[in-house]
PDB file of C-alpha atoms in Angstrom:
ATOM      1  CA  UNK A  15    -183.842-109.633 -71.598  1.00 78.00           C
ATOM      2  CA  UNK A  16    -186.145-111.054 -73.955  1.00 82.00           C
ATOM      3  CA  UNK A  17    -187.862-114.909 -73.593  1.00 86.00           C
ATOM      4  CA  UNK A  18    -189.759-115.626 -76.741  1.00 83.00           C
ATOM      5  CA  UNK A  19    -192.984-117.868 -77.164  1.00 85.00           C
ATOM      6  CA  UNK A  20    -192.978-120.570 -79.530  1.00 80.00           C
ATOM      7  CA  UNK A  21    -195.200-123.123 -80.760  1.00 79.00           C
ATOM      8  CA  UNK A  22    -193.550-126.666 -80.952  1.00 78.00           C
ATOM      9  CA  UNK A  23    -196.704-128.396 -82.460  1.00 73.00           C
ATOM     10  CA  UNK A  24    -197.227-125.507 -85.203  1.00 72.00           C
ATOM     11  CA  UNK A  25    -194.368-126.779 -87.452  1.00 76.00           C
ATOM     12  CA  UNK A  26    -195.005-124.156 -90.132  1.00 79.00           C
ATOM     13  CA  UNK A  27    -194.321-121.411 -87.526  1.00 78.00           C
ATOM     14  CA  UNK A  28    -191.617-123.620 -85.691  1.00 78.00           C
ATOM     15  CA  UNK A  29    -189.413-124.418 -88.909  1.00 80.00           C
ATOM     16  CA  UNK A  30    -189.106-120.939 -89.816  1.00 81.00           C
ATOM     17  CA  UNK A  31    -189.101-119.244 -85.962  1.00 83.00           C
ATOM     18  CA  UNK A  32    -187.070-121.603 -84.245  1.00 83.00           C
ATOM     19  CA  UNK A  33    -183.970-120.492 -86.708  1.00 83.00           C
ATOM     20  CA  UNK A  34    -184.627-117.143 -86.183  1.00 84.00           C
ATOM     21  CA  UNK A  35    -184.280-116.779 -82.865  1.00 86.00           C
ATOM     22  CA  UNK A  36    -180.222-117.693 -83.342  1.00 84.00           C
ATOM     23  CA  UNK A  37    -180.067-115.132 -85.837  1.00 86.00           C
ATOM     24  CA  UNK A  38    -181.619-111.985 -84.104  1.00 86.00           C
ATOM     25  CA  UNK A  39    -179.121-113.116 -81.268  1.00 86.00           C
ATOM     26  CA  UNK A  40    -176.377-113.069 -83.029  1.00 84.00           C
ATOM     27  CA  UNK A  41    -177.921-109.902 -84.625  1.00 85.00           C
ATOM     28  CA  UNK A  42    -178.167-108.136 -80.877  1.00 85.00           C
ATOM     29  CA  UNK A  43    -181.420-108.575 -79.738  1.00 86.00           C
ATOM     30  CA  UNK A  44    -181.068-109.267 -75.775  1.00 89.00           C
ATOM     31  CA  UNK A  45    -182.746-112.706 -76.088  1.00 85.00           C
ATOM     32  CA  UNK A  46    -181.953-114.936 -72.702  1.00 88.00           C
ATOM     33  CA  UNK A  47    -184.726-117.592 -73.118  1.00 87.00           C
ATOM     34  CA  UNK A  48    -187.379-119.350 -75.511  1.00 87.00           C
ATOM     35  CA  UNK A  49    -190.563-121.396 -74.196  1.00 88.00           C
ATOM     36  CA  UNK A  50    -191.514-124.151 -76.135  1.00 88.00           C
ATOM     37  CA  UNK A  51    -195.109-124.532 -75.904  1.00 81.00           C
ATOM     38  CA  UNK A  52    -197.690-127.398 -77.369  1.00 77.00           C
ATOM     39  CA  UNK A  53    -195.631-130.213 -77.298  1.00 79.00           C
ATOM     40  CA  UNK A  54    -192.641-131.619 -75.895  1.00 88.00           C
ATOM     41  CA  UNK A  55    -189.704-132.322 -78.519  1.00 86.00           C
ATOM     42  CA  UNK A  56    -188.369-135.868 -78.377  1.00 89.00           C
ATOM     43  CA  UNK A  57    -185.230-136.265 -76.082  1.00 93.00           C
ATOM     44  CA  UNK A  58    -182.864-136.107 -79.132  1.00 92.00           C
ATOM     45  CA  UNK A  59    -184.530-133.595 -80.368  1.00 90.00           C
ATOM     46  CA  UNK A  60    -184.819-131.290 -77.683  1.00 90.00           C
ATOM     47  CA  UNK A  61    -180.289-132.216 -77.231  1.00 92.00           C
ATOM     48  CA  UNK A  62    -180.352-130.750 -80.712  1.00 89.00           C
ATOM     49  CA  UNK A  63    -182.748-127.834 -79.642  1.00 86.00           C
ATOM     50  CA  UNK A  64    -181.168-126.767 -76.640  1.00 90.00           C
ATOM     51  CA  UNK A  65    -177.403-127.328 -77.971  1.00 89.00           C
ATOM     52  CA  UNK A  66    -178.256-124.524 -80.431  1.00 86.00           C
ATOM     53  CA  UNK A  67    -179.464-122.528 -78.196  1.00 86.00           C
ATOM     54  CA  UNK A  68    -176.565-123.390 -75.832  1.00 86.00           C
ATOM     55  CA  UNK A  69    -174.105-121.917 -78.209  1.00 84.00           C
ATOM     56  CA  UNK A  70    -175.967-118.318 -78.366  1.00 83.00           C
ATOM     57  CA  UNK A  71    -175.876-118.083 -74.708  1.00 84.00           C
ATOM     58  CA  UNK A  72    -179.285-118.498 -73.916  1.00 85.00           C
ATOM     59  CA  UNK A  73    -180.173-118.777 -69.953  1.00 86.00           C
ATOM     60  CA  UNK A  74    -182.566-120.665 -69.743  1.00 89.00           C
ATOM     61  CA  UNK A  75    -185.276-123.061 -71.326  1.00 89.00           C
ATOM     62  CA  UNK A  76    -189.258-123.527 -70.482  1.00 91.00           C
ATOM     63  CA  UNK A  77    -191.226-126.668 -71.506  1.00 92.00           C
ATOM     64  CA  UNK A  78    -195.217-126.785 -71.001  1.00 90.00           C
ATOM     65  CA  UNK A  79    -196.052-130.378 -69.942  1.00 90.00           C
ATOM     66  CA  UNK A  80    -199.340-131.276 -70.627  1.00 85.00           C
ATOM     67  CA  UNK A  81    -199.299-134.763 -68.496  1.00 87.00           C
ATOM     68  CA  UNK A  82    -197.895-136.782 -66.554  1.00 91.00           C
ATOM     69  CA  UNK A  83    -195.597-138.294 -69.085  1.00 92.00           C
ATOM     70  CA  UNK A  84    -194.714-135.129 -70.727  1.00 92.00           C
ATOM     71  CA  UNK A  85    -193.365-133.818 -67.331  1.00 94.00           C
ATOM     72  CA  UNK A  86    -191.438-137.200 -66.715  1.00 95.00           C
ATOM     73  CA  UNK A  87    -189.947-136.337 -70.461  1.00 95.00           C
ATOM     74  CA  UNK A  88    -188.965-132.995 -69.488  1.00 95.00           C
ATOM     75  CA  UNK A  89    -187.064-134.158 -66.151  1.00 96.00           C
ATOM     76  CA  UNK A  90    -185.057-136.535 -69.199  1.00 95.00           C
ATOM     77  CA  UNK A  91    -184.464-133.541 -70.940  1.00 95.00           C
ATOM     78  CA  UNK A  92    -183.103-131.303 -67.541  1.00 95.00           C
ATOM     79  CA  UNK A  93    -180.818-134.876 -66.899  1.00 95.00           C
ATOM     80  CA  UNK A  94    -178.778-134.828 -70.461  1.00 93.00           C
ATOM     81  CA  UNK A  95    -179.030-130.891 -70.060  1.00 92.00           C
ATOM     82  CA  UNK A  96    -177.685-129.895 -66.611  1.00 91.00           C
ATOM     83  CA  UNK A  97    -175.556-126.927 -67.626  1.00 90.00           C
ATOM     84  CA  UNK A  98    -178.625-125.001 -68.395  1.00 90.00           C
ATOM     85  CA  UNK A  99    -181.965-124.121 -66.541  1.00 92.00           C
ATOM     86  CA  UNK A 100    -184.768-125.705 -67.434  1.00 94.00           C
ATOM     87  CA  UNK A 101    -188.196-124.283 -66.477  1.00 94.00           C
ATOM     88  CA  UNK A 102    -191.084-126.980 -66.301  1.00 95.00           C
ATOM     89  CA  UNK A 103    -194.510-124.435 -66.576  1.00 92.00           C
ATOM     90  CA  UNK A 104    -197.415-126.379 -65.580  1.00 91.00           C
ATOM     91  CA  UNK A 105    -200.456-125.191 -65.732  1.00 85.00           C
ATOM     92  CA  UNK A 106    -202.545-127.992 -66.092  1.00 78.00           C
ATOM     93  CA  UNK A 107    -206.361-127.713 -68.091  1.00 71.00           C
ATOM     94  CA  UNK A 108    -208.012-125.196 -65.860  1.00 69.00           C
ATOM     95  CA  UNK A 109    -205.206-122.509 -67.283  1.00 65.00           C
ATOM     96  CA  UNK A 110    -205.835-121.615 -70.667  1.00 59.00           C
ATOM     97  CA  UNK A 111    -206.760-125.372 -71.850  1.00 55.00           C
ATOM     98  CA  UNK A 112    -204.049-125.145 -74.290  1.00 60.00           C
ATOM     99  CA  UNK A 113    -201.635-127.322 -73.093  1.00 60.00           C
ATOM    100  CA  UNK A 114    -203.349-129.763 -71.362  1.00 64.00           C
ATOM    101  CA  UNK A 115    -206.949-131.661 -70.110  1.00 68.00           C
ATOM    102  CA  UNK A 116    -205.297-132.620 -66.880  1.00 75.00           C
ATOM    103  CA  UNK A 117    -206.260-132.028 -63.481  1.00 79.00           C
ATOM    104  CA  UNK A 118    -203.858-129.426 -62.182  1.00 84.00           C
ATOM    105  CA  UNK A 119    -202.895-131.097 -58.618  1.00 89.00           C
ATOM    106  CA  UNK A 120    -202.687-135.013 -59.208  1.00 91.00           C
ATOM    107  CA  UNK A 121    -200.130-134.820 -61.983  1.00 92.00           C
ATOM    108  CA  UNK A 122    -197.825-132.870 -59.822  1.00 94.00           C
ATOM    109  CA  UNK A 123    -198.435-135.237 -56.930  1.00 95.00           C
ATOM    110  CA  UNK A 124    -197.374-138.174 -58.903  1.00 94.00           C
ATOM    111  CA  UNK A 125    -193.936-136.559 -60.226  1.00 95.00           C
ATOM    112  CA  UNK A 126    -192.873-133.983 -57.298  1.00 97.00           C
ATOM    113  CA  UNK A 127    -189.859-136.305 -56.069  1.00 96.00           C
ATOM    114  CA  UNK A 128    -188.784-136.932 -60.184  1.00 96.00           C
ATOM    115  CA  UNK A 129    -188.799-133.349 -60.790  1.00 96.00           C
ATOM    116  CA  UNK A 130    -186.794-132.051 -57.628  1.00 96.00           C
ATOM    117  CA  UNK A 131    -184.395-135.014 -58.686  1.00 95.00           C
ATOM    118  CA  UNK A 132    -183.251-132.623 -61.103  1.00 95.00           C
ATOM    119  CA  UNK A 133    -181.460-129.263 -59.911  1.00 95.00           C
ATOM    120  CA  UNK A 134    -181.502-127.330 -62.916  1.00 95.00           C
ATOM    121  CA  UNK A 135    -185.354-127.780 -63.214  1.00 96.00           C
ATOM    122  CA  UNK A 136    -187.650-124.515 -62.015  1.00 96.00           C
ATOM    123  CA  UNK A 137    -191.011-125.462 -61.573  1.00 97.00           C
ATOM    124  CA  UNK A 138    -193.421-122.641 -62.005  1.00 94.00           C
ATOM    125  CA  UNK A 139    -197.122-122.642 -61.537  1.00 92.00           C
ATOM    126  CA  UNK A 140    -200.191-121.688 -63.460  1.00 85.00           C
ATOM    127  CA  UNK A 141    -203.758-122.070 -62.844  1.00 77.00           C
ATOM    128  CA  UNK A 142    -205.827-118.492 -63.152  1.00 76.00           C
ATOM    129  CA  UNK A 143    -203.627-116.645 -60.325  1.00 81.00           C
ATOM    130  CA  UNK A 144    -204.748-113.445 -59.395  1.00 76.00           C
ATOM    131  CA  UNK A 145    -204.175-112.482 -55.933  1.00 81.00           C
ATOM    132  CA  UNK A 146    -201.933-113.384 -53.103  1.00 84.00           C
ATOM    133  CA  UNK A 147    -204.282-115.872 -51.477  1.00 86.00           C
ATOM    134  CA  UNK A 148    -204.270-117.503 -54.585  1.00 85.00           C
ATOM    135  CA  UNK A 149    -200.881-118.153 -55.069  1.00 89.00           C
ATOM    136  CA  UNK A 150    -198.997-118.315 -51.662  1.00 94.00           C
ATOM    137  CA  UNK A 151    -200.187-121.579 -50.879  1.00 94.00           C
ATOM    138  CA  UNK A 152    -198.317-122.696 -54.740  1.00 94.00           C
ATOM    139  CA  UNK A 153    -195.050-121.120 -53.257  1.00 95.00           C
ATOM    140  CA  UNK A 154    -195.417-122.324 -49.444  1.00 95.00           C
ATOM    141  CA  UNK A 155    -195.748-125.860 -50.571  1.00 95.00           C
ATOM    142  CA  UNK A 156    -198.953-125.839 -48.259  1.00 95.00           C
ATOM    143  CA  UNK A 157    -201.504-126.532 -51.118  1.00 93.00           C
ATOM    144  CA  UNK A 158    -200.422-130.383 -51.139  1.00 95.00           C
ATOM    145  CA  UNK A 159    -200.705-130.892 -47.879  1.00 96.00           C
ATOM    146  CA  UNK A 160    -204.610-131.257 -48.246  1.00 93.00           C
ATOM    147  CA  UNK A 161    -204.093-134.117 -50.374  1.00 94.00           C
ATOM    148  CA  UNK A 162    -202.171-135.981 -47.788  1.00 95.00           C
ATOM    149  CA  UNK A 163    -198.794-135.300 -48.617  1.00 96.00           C
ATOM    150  CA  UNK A 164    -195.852-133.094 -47.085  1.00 96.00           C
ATOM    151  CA  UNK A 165    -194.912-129.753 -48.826  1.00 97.00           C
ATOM    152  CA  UNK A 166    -194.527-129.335 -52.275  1.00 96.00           C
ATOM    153  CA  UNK A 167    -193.699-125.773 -53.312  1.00 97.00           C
ATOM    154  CA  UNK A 168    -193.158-124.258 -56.466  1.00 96.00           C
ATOM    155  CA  UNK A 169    -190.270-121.826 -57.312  1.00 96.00           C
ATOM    156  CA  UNK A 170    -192.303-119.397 -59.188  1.00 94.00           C
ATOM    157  CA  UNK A 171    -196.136-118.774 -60.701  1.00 91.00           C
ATOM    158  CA  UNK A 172    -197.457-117.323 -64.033  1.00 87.00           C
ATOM    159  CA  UNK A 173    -199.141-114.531 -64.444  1.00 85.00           C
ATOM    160  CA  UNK A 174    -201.248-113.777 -67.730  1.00 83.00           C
ATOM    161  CA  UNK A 175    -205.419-112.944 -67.046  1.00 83.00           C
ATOM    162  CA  UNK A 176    -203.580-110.665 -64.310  1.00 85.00           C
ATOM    163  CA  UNK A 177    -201.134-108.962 -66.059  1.00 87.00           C
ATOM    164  CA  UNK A 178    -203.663-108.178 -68.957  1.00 88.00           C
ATOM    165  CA  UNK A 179    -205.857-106.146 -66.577  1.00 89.00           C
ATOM    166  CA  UNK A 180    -203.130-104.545 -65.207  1.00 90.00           C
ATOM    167  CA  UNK A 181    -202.653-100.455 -64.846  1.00 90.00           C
ATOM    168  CA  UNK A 182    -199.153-100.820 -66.870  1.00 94.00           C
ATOM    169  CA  UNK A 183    -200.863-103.137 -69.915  1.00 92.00           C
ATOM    170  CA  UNK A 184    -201.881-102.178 -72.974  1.00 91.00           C
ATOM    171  CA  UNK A 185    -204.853-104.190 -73.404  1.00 91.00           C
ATOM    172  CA  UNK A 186    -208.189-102.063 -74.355  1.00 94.00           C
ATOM    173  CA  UNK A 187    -209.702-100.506 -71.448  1.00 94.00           C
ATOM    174  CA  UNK A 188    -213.020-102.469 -72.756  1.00 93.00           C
ATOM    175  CA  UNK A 189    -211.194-105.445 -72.939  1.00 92.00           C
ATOM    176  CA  UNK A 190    -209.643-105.480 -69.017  1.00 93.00           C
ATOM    177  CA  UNK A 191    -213.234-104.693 -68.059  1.00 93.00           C
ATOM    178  CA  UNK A 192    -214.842-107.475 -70.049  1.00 91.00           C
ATOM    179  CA  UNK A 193    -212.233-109.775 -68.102  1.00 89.00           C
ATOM    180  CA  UNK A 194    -212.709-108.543 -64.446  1.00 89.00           C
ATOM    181  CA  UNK A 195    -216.825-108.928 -64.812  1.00 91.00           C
ATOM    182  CA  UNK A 196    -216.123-112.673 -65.403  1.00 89.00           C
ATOM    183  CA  UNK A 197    -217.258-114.254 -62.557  1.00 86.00           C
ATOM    184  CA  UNK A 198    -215.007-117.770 -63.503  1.00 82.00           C
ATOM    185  CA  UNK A 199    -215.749-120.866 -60.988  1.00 80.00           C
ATOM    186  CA  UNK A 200    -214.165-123.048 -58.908  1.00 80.00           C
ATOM    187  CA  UNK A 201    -211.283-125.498 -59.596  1.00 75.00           C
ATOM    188  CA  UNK A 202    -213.925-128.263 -59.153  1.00 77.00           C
ATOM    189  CA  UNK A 203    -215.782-126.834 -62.169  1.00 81.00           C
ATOM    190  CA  UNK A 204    -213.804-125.279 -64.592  1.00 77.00           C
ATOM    191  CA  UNK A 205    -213.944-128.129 -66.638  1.00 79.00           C
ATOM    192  CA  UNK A 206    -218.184-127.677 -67.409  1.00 83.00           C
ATOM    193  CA  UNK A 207    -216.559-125.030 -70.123  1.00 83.00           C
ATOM    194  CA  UNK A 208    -216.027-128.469 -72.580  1.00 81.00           C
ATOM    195  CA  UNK A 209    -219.778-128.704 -72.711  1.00 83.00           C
ATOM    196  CA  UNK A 210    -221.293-124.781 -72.077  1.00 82.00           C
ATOM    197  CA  UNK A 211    -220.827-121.996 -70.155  1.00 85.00           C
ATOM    198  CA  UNK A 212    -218.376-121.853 -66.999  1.00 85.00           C
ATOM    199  CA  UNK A 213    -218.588-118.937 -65.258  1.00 87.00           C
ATOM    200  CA  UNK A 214    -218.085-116.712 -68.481  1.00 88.00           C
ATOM    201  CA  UNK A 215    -215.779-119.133 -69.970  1.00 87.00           C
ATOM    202  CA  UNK A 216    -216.153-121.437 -73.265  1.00 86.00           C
ATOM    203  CA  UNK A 217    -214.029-123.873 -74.502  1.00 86.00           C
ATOM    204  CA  UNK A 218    -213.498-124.067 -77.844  1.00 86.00           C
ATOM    205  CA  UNK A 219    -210.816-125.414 -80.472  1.00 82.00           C
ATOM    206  CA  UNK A 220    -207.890-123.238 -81.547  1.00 80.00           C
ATOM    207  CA  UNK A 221    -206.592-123.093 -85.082  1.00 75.00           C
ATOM    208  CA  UNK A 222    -204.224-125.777 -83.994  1.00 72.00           C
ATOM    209  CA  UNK A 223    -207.017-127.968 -83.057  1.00 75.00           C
ATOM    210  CA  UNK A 224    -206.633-127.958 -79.421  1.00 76.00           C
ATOM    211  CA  UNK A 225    -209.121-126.856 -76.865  1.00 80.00           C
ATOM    212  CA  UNK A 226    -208.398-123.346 -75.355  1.00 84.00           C
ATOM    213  CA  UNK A 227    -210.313-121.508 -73.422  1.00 85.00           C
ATOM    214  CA  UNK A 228    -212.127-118.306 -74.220  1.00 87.00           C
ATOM    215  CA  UNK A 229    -214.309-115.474 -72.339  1.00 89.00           C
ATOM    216  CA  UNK A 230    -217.347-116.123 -73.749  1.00 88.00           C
ATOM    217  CA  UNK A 231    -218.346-113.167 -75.771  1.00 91.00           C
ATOM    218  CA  UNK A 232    -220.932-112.885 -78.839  1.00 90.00           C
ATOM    219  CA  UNK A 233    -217.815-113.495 -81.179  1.00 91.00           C
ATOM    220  CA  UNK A 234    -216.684-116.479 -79.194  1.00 89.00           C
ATOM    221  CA  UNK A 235    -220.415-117.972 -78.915  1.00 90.00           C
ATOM    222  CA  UNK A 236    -220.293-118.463 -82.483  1.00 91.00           C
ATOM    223  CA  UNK A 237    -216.972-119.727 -82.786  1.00 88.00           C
ATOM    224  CA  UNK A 238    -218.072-122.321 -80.232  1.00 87.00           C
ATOM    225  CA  UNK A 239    -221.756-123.030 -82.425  1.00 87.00           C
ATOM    226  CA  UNK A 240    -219.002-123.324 -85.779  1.00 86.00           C
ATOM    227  CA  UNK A 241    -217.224-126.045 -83.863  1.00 84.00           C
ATOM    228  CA  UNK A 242    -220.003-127.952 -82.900  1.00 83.00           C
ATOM    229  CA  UNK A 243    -222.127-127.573 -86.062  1.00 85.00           C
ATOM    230  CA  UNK A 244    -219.666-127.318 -88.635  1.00 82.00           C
ATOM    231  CA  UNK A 245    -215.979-127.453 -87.730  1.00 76.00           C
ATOM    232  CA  UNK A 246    -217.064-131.153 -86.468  1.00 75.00           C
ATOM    233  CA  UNK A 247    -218.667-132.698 -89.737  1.00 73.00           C
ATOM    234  CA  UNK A 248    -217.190-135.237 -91.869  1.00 77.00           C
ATOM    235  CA  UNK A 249    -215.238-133.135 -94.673  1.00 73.00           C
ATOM    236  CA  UNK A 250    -217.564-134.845 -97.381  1.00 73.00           C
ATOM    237  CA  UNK A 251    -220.438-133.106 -95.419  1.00 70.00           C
ATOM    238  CA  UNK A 252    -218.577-129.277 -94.864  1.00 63.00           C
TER     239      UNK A 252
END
């Protein structure tokens, strides 16, 4: 089946995609799950959301907390909702930068025992996985315990810098190259990107206004010089 992408803060794209997806159910297309990304609804609005969705048989739902309190409103949301799987995706700052400017560990600390209150929540990882080193100590639970507390393991991890360079994906062969030769940093430093180069990476702000982070390229070096030299100026001085 299909789980579709959308964009809860882009309400142009939301108001016209969110109805959608009911229809090209109802029209056949295998569609078992939508990810609501940027943002998380209200709790009456996300009853409304996920009672629509409810009635065409979806399977399951994904929020992408960017904080503390947006995970504590998503474990609300799995409480009214407990007929239907709820997928929390953290992934922190260090993962993209679109959905968050947190730290990627000390959220999860502070809201492990809220979220495994709730049953129907899957909690699912994502932080620039690429290897099983990387990510067995997210499933184990072990990663925590360096932080002085017991296990805390997730029930799944996301994939996406991976996949792309993957044998099977159809990303330009210039493209998956252009990703593996970017040496990236540490956890401890991924957040120098905000203010220059990270280990290949830039941040810079989407066309939703949100920092996200980018491979830094010649294309994306300007992009990052328009933000800071003319994106950023009063609109009486653009």
């Amino acid at each position: 089946g299909i789980t579709v992408n959308l964009l809860f803060l882009n309400q142009r794209l939301w108001e016209f995609q969110y109805p959608l997806i009911s229809k090209l159910s109802m029209d056949g297309y295998p569609i078992e799950g939508v990810t609501v990304a940027a943002g998380v609804p209200s709790l009456d609005t996300a009853n409304d959301i996920l009672a629509s969705f409810r009635r065409i048989g979806l399977r399951h739902i994904s929020f992408k907390p960017g904080s503390v309190q947006d995970i504590l409103s998503v474990t609300r949301i799995a409480e009214a909702n407990q007929d239907i799987n709820i997928m929390l995706q953290w992934t922190g700052g260090r993962g993209g930068g679109h959905h968050s400017f947190e730290d990627f560990h000390h959220p999860i600390l502070d809201t492990y025992a809220s979220i495994r209150r709730q049953k129907n929540i899957i909690l699912i990882a994502g932080s620039g996985f690429g290897d099983s080193e990387g990510a067995w100590p997210y499933l184990s639970g072990s990663w925590s315990t360096k932080f002085g507390y017991p296990y805390m393991p997730f029930d799944a991890i996301l994939l996406g810098s991976r996949i792309m360079v993957s044998k099977e994906a159809g990303t330009a062969i210039e493209a998956k190259q252009l990703i593996i030769n970017t040496p990236g940093v540490d956890d401890s430093e991924w957040e120098k990107s905000y203010e220059g180069d990270a280990g290949g990476i830039y941040t810079v702000l989407s066309e939703l206004g949100e920092p996200i982070h980018k491979v830094a390229t010649r294309g994306l070096k300007l992009w990052r010089e328009f933000d800071t030299q003319i994106f950023s100026l009063p609109k009486e001085k653009m």
